[in-house]
């Protein structure tokens, strides 16, 4: 069979999976993407909230609750970014930016010269753009993979028929989810399982609580976004100061192409999220809102959100470590892994991991 006729399953329709799928389809592969959620994007996500869900004509508000913006440094990703700009699915965001405290690595917090991009009208837009010509099966959670007559088959939750056959398969998932899926699967060669397990154990993703707030009127806050750095010597788990609870706050409605409104998003710090992962939503809401008010000095009597949503990201943030290559490919079994955690974390790393894995397959790379 020529390489061009190979059938490939990509598990996960986040940016890494779609970047991989898109490049492979361009090269002539027959690609099917499987995604557990109702939409594509993964951690590049925009929540659309209606407080009257049964009334389609009711007002809604929206908020990016995962990735906030991205930067582009690698020439290949700069090229992709320029294509998205030309297609009108991203735009430059130039927030009035503040920094509480000092960056943990002690490096400069001067952001002059940094170009930050956001999806338009929401962070999901560039990912949707990639997905538009791809075959994506939504609401299809893969719960196991297996081998039948030299081909890979997928077991999908609540579906009695196996999906397949596929010649090759890509896991485009956070590290812990790759591990879970491999643990539930049969006939996966030990060499691949061991390579994947070693990487996934080295790169666990940390969690993040995200609080989205909808205000009736503009808050008297002079900046649009702020990095929140805890004091370097803070005993974080016992420290209830605002700067130990939060890591990032932003006026989402200051991003280009958003509906009018006053929408804020708050991200909790990794340490605080770890310590409060199983807390009740009301508790998390009050704690994070209190930290926000205390940091910004917003008058709590006068300004209170009219609506809010919380999202718990169990697998949010990867370590920014440098792997070479930033993907896993096992030519013998036709199995690969991509994801931000294999390539320095962040949006750019996710795209590069997926794209570089596809290039490796196309060029016949063997590991
Ligand atoms: P994901 O986006 O996690 O994609 C994995 C996909 O697989 C998901 O769609 C998931 O639903 C699906 N899936 C999982 N299990 C299964 C299964 N069994 N079957 C089928 N589908 C499955 N990066 C930046 O550059 N800038 C930022 O400002 C920034 N802020 C962030 C803030 C937060 C709170 C979070 C959570 C992330 C942030 N990031 C940021 C990181 C950025 O979002 C990620 O690096 C990038 O989106 C990861 O893409 P991915 O494809 O590797 O993984
Ligand atoms: P970036 O905005 O982080 O880097 C560009 C410049 O911003 C830096 O050179 C520095 O001047 C400034 N900066 C960055 N972090 C700062 C801080 N803590 N305090 C003060 N100034 C700071 O852009 P990049 O490299 O694309 O990173 C994207 C952002 O996404 C990072 O800030 C990262 O923390 C965040 N992120 C958050 C996740 C989460 O789960 N909350 C997951 C993954 C990324």
Coordinates of C-alpha atoms and ligand atoms in Angstrom, one line a residue:
X1 CA 0.0 0.0 0.0
X2 CA 1.4 3.4 -0.9
X3 CA 1.9 5.9 2.0
X4 CA -0.7 8.1 0.4
X5 CA -3.4 5.5 0.9
X6 CA -2.7 5.0 4.6
X7 CA -5.7 5.3 6.9
X8 CA -4.9 7.2 10.1
X9 CA -6.9 7.8 13.3
X10 CA -6.1 10.8 15.4
X11 CA -7.4 10.7 18.9
X12 CA -8.0 14.2 20.2
X13 CA -9.2 17.4 18.4
X14 CA -7.1 19.9 20.3
X15 CA -4.6 22.0 18.4
X16 CA -1.9 19.3 18.3
X17 CA -4.2 16.6 16.9
X18 CA -5.7 18.9 14.3
X19 CA -2.3 20.3 13.2
X20 CA -1.1 16.7 12.7
X21 CA -4.4 15.7 10.9
X22 CA -4.4 18.7 8.7
X23 CA -0.8 18.2 7.5
X24 CA -1.3 14.5 6.9
X25 CA -4.5 15.1 4.9
X26 CA -2.7 17.7 2.8
X27 CA -0.1 14.9 2.0
X28 CA -2.8 12.6 0.8
X29 CA -3.5 10.4 3.9
X30 CA -7.0 9.4 4.8
X31 CA -7.5 10.9 8.2
X32 CA -10.3 10.5 10.8
X33 CA -10.2 12.5 14.0
X34 CA -12.0 11.3 17.2
X35 CA -13.0 13.8 19.9
X36 CA -14.8 13.1 23.1
X37 CA -16.3 16.6 23.4
X38 CA -19.1 18.3 21.5
X39 CA -16.7 20.6 19.8
X40 CA -13.0 20.9 18.7
X41 CA -10.3 22.9 20.4
X42 CA -9.5 21.2 23.7
X43 CA -7.7 23.7 25.9
X44 CA -8.1 26.4 23.3
X45 CA -11.7 26.9 24.3
X46 CA -14.4 29.6 24.4
X47 CA -17.4 29.1 26.7
X48 CA -20.6 30.6 25.4
X49 CA -23.0 31.1 28.3
X50 CA -26.7 31.7 28.2
X51 CA -28.4 32.3 31.5
X52 CA -31.7 31.1 29.8
X53 CA -30.5 27.9 28.1
X54 CA -34.0 27.1 26.8
X55 CA -34.5 30.4 25.0
X56 CA -32.4 30.6 21.8
X57 CA -33.1 34.3 21.4
X58 CA -31.8 35.1 24.9
X59 CA -28.6 37.1 25.4
X60 CA -25.4 35.2 25.9
X61 CA -21.9 36.1 27.0
X62 CA -18.7 34.3 26.1
X63 CA -15.2 33.9 27.6
X64 CA -12.0 32.1 26.8
X65 CA -11.4 29.9 29.8
X66 CA -8.4 27.9 28.6
X67 CA -5.5 29.4 26.6
X68 CA -5.6 33.2 26.8
X69 CA -3.4 34.2 23.9
X70 CA -0.4 32.8 22.1
X71 CA 3.0 34.0 20.8
X72 CA 4.8 32.7 17.7
X73 CA 8.6 32.2 17.6
X74 CA 9.3 29.2 15.4
X75 CA 9.3 30.1 11.6
X76 CA 6.9 27.3 10.7
X77 CA 4.4 28.4 13.4
X78 CA 4.9 32.1 12.3
X79 CA 3.9 30.9 8.8
X80 CA 0.7 29.2 10.2
X81 CA 0.0 32.4 12.2
X82 CA 0.2 34.5 9.1
X83 CA -2.3 32.2 7.3
X84 CA -4.7 32.5 10.3
X85 CA -4.3 36.3 10.2
X86 CA -5.1 36.3 6.5
X87 CA -8.1 34.1 7.1
X88 CA -9.4 36.5 9.8
X89 CA -9.5 33.8 12.5
X90 CA -6.9 35.4 14.7
X91 CA -6.0 39.0 15.6
X92 CA -3.3 40.8 17.6
X93 CA -4.4 41.6 21.2
X94 CA -2.5 44.5 22.8
X95 CA -3.8 44.6 26.4
X96 CA -2.8 47.1 29.0
X97 CA -0.7 44.6 30.9
X98 CA 0.2 44.6 34.6
X99 CA 2.3 42.3 36.6
X100 CA 1.8 41.7 40.3
X101 CA 5.1 40.5 41.9
X102 CA 8.1 39.1 40.1
X103 CA 8.1 36.4 37.5
X104 CA 9.1 33.0 39.2
X105 CA 12.2 32.5 37.1
X106 CA 13.3 36.0 37.9
X107 CA 13.5 36.9 34.2
X108 CA 12.3 40.2 32.8
X109 CA 8.7 41.0 33.1
X110 CA 9.0 43.6 30.3
X111 CA 6.6 42.6 27.6
X112 CA 7.7 45.2 25.1
X113 CA 8.1 43.7 21.7
X114 CA 6.0 40.6 22.5
X115 CA 3.1 40.1 20.0
X116 CA 0.2 38.3 21.5
X117 CA -2.5 36.7 19.3
X118 CA -6.0 35.6 20.1
X119 CA -8.6 33.7 18.1
X120 CA -11.5 35.8 16.7
X121 CA -14.3 35.8 17.7
X122 CA -13.1 33.3 20.3
X123 CA -9.9 31.3 21.1
X124 CA -11.4 28.3 19.3
X125 CA -11.5 30.0 15.9
X126 CA -8.1 29.0 14.5
X127 CA -8.7 25.4 15.7
X128 CA -12.1 25.3 14.0
X129 CA -10.5 26.7 10.9
X130 CA -8.1 23.8 10.8
X131 CA -10.9 21.3 11.4
X132 CA -13.2 22.7 8.7
X133 CA -12.0 20.3 5.9
X134 CA -11.2 17.3 8.2
X135 CA -13.4 14.4 9.1
X136 CA -13.9 14.8 12.8
X137 CA -16.2 12.5 14.8
X138 CA -17.4 14.5 17.8
X139 CA -18.8 13.1 21.1
X140 CA -16.6 10.0 20.4
X141 CA -14.6 9.2 23.5
X142 CA -12.0 6.5 22.7
X143 CA -11.9 4.1 25.6
X144 CA -9.5 1.4 24.2
X145 CA -7.5 0.5 21.1
X146 CA -6.9 -3.0 19.8
X147 CA -5.4 -4.8 16.9
X148 CA -7.4 -7.0 14.4
X149 CA -5.7 -8.6 11.4
X150 CA -2.8 -6.1 11.5
X151 CA -5.0 -3.1 11.7
X152 CA -5.8 -0.8 14.6
X153 CA -9.4 -0.6 15.8
X154 CA -10.9 1.9 18.3
X155 CA -13.6 1.2 20.9
X156 CA -15.8 4.3 21.3
X157 CA -17.8 4.9 24.5
X158 CA -21.5 4.0 24.0
X159 CA -20.9 2.6 20.6
X160 CA -21.1 -1.1 20.1
X161 CA -19.3 -1.0 16.7
X162 CA -15.6 -0.7 16.6
X163 CA -14.2 2.1 14.5
X164 CA -11.6 1.2 11.9
X165 CA -9.6 -0.4 10.4
X166 CA -6.6 2.0 10.6
X167 CA -3.1 1.5 9.5
X168 CA -1.6 4.1 11.9
X169 CA -2.8 5.9 14.9
X170 CA -1.9 9.1 16.8
X171 CA -2.7 9.9 20.4
X172 CA -3.0 13.7 20.7
X173 CA -4.0 13.9 24.3
X174 CA -2.6 15.2 27.6
X175 CA 0.0 12.9 29.1
X176 CA -2.2 11.3 31.8
X177 CA -4.9 10.6 29.3
X178 CA -2.4 8.8 27.0
X179 CA -1.5 6.6 29.9
X180 CA -5.1 5.9 30.8
X181 CA -5.9 4.9 27.3
X182 CA -2.9 2.6 26.9
X183 CA -3.7 1.0 30.2
X184 CA -7.1 0.1 28.9
X185 CA -5.8 -1.2 25.6
X186 CA -4.6 -4.6 24.3
X187 CA -1.9 -5.7 21.9
X188 CA 0.0 -2.4 22.0
X189 CA 3.7 -3.3 21.6
X190 CA 5.7 -3.0 24.8
X191 CA 8.4 -0.8 23.1
X192 CA 5.8 1.8 22.4
X193 CA 4.0 1.5 25.7
X194 CA 7.3 1.9 27.5
X195 CA 8.4 4.9 25.5
X196 CA 5.0 6.6 26.0
X197 CA 4.9 5.8 29.7
X198 CA 8.4 7.1 30.3
X199 CA 7.5 10.5 28.7
X200 CA 4.1 10.8 30.3
X201 CA 5.6 10.2 33.7
X202 CA 8.2 12.9 33.1
X203 CA 5.6 15.4 31.9
X204 CA 2.5 15.3 34.0
X205 CA 0.2 18.3 33.4
X206 CA -0.9 20.3 36.4
X207 CA -4.5 21.5 37.0
X208 CA -6.1 24.9 36.9
X209 CA -9.4 26.3 38.2
X210 CA -10.8 29.0 35.7
X211 CA -13.5 31.4 36.9
X212 CA -15.4 33.4 34.3
X213 CA -17.3 36.5 35.4
X214 CA -20.0 38.6 33.7
X215 CA -20.4 42.2 35.1
X216 CA -23.2 44.6 34.2
X217 CA -20.9 47.6 34.1
X218 CA -17.2 48.3 33.5
X219 CA -15.0 47.7 36.5
X220 CA -12.7 50.6 37.6
X221 CA -9.6 48.5 36.9
X222 CA -6.9 50.3 34.9
X223 CA -5.4 47.3 33.2
X224 CA -6.9 44.6 30.8
X225 CA -4.8 41.7 32.0
X226 CA -2.2 40.9 34.7
X227 CA 0.2 38.2 35.6
X228 CA -0.1 37.4 39.2
X229 CA 3.1 36.1 40.8
X230 CA 3.2 34.8 44.3
X231 CA 6.1 36.1 46.5
X232 CA 9.0 33.7 45.9
X233 CA 9.3 32.7 49.6
X234 CA 5.5 32.3 50.2
X235 CA 4.5 29.0 51.9
X236 CA 1.9 28.7 49.2
X237 CA -0.4 26.0 50.5
X238 CA -0.9 27.8 53.7
X239 CA -0.8 31.3 52.2
X240 CA -4.2 32.8 51.6
X241 CA -3.0 36.0 50.0
X242 CA -4.6 36.9 46.7
X243 CA -1.3 36.6 44.8
X244 CA -0.8 33.0 46.0
X245 CA -4.3 32.0 44.8
X246 CA -4.3 33.5 41.3
X247 CA -1.9 33.3 38.4
X248 CA -3.6 35.4 35.8
X249 CA -6.6 37.8 35.5
X250 CA -7.9 39.3 32.3
X251 CA -10.7 41.4 30.9
X252 CA -11.8 38.9 28.2
X253 CA -14.0 41.5 26.6
X254 CA -10.9 43.6 25.8
X255 CA -9.9 41.1 23.2
X256 CA -10.6 42.0 19.6
X257 CA -13.9 40.9 18.0
X258 CA -15.7 40.1 21.2
X259 CA -19.3 41.1 21.9
X260 CA -19.8 44.2 24.0
X261 CA -19.7 43.5 27.8
X262 CA -17.5 43.4 30.8
X263 CA -16.2 39.8 31.1
X264 CA -13.3 38.8 33.2
X265 CA -11.5 35.5 33.5
X266 CA -9.4 34.4 36.5
X267 CA -6.9 31.5 36.6
X268 CA -6.0 30.0 40.0
X269 CA -2.3 29.2 40.6
X270 CA -1.2 25.6 40.2
X271 CA -0.5 25.2 44.0
X272 CA -3.8 26.6 45.0
X273 CA -5.7 24.5 42.5
X274 CA -3.9 21.4 43.7
X275 CA -5.0 22.2 47.2
X276 CA -8.6 22.9 46.3
X277 CA -9.2 20.6 43.4
X278 CA -12.2 18.8 45.0
X279 CA -13.7 21.8 46.7
X280 CA -17.4 22.8 46.0
X281 CA -17.9 25.3 43.2
X282 CA -19.4 27.9 45.5
X283 CA -16.4 27.7 47.8
X284 CA -14.0 28.1 44.8
X285 CA -16.0 30.9 43.4
X286 CA -16.0 32.9 46.6
X287 CA -12.4 32.4 47.3
X288 CA -11.2 33.3 43.8
X289 CA -13.6 36.3 43.6
X290 CA -12.3 37.5 47.0
X291 CA -8.7 37.3 45.7
X292 CA -9.6 39.2 42.6
X293 CA -11.3 42.0 44.5
X294 CA -8.4 42.2 46.9
X295 CA -5.9 42.4 44.1
X296 CA -7.7 45.0 42.1
X297 CA -9.3 47.0 44.9
X298 CA -12.8 46.6 43.3
X299 CA -15.5 47.7 45.7
X300 CA -17.3 44.5 46.6
X301 CA -20.5 46.3 47.7
X302 CA -20.9 48.1 44.4
X303 CA -19.6 45.5 41.9
X304 CA -20.8 41.9 41.9
X305 CA -20.9 39.6 38.9
X306 CA -24.4 39.0 37.6
X307 CA -23.4 35.6 36.3
X308 CA -20.4 33.3 36.6
X309 CA -19.1 29.9 35.5
X310 CA -16.3 27.8 36.8
X311 CA -14.2 25.3 34.8
X312 CA -11.8 22.8 36.4
X313 CA -9.0 21.9 34.1
X314 CA -7.6 18.7 35.4
X315 CA -4.8 18.7 32.9
X316 CA -3.9 22.3 32.1
X317 CA -0.3 23.2 32.1
X318 CA 2.7 21.3 30.9
X319 CA 6.3 22.0 32.1
X320 CA 8.2 24.1 29.6
X321 CA 10.9 21.4 29.0
X322 CA 12.7 20.9 25.8
X323 CA 12.3 17.5 24.1
X324 CA 13.9 16.5 20.9
X325 CA 11.9 15.5 18.9
X326 CA 8.8 17.0 20.4
X327 CA 6.7 13.9 19.6
X328 CA 6.8 10.1 19.9
X329 CA 6.7 7.9 16.7
X330 CA 7.0 4.2 16.7
X331 CA 7.2 3.2 13.0
X332 CA 7.1 -0.6 13.8
X333 CA 3.6 -0.4 15.3
X334 CA 2.4 2.7 13.4
X335 CA 1.7 4.5 16.7
X336 CA 2.5 8.1 17.6
X337 CA 1.9 10.7 20.3
X338 CA 1.8 14.5 20.1
X339 CA 0.8 17.3 22.4
X340 CA 2.0 20.5 24.0
X341 CA 3.6 18.6 26.9
X342 CA 6.0 17.0 24.5
X343 CA 7.1 20.3 23.1
X344 CA 7.6 23.0 25.7
X345 CA 3.9 23.4 26.6
X346 CA 1.7 26.3 25.3
X347 CA -0.2 26.8 22.0
X348 CA 2.9 27.1 19.8
X349 CA 4.3 23.8 21.3
X350 CA 1.1 22.0 20.7
X351 CA 0.9 23.0 17.0
X352 CA 4.6 22.2 16.5
X353 CA 4.3 18.8 18.1
X354 CA 1.4 17.8 15.8
X355 CA 2.9 19.3 12.7
X356 CA 6.4 17.8 13.3
X357 CA 4.9 14.3 14.0
X358 CA 3.0 14.6 10.6
X359 CA 6.2 15.6 8.8
X360 CA 8.0 12.6 10.4
X361 CA 5.4 10.2 9.1
X362 CA 5.4 11.8 5.7
X363 CA 9.2 11.5 5.5
X364 CA 9.3 7.9 6.6
X365 CA 11.1 8.7 9.9
X366 CA 11.9 5.7 12.0
X367 CA 12.6 5.8 15.7
Ligands
LIG1 P1 -5.6 19.6 24.2 O1 -6.1 20.9 23.8 O2 -5.8 19.2 25.6 O3 -6.4 18.5 23.3 C1 -6.7 17.2 23.6 C2 -8.0 16.8 23.1 O4 -8.3 15.4 23.3 C3 -9.2 17.5 23.8 O5 -10.0 18.1 22.8 C4 -9.9 16.4 24.6 O6 -11.3 16.6 24.7 C5 -9.6 15.2 23.7 N1 -9.7 13.9 24.3 C6 -9.2 13.6 25.6 N2 -9.4 12.3 25.8 C7 -10.0 11.8 24.7 C8 -10.4 10.4 24.4 N3 -10.3 9.4 25.2 N4 -11.1 10.3 23.2 C9 -11.2 11.3 22.3 N5 -10.8 12.6 22.6 C10 -10.2 12.8 23.8 N6 -1.1 28.3 26.1 C11 -0.6 29.4 25.6 O7 0.2 29.4 24.7 N7 -1.0 30.6 26.1 C12 -1.8 30.7 27.2 O8 -2.2 31.8 27.6 C13 -2.3 29.5 27.8 N8 -3.1 29.6 28.8 C14 -3.7 28.4 29.3 C15 -4.6 28.5 30.3 C16 -5.3 27.4 30.7 C17 -6.2 27.4 31.9 C18 -5.1 26.1 30.1 C19 -5.8 24.9 30.5 C20 -4.1 26.1 29.1 C21 -3.4 27.2 28.6 N9 -2.5 27.2 27.6 C22 -1.9 28.3 27.2 C23 -2.0 25.9 27.1 C24 -2.7 25.6 25.7 O9 -4.1 25.7 25.9 C25 -2.3 24.2 25.3 O10 -0.9 24.1 25.2 C26 -2.8 23.6 24.0 O11 -4.1 24.1 23.7 C27 -2.8 22.1 24.0 O12 -3.2 21.5 22.9 P2 -3.2 19.9 22.7 O13 -3.8 19.6 21.4 O14 -1.8 19.5 23.0 O15 -4.1 19.4 23.9
LIG2 P1 4.3 35.1 27.6 O1 3.4 36.3 27.5 O2 4.4 34.3 28.8 O3 5.8 35.6 27.4 C1 6.1 36.8 26.9 C2 6.5 37.8 28.0 O4 5.5 38.0 28.9 C3 7.7 37.4 28.8 O5 8.9 37.6 28.1 C4 7.5 38.3 30.0 O6 7.9 39.6 29.6 C5 6.0 38.4 30.2 N1 5.6 37.4 31.2 C6 5.4 36.1 31.1 N2 5.1 35.5 32.2 C7 5.1 36.5 33.1 C8 4.9 36.6 34.6 N3 4.5 35.5 35.2 N4 5.0 37.8 35.2 C9 5.4 38.9 34.5 N5 5.6 38.9 33.2 C10 5.5 37.7 32.5 O7 4.0 34.3 26.3 P2 4.2 32.8 26.1 O8 5.6 32.4 26.2 O9 3.5 32.5 24.8 O10 3.4 32.0 27.2 C11 2.0 32.0 27.3 C12 1.4 32.1 28.7 O11 0.5 31.1 28.9 C13 2.4 31.9 29.8 O12 2.3 33.1 30.6 C14 2.0 30.7 30.6 O13 2.1 30.8 32.0 C15 0.5 30.7 30.2 N6 0.0 29.3 30.4 C16 -0.9 29.1 31.3 C17 -1.4 27.8 31.6 C18 -2.4 27.6 32.7 O14 -2.8 26.4 32.9 N7 -2.8 28.6 33.4 C19 -1.0 26.7 30.7 C20 -0.1 27.0 29.7 C21 0.4 28.3 29.5

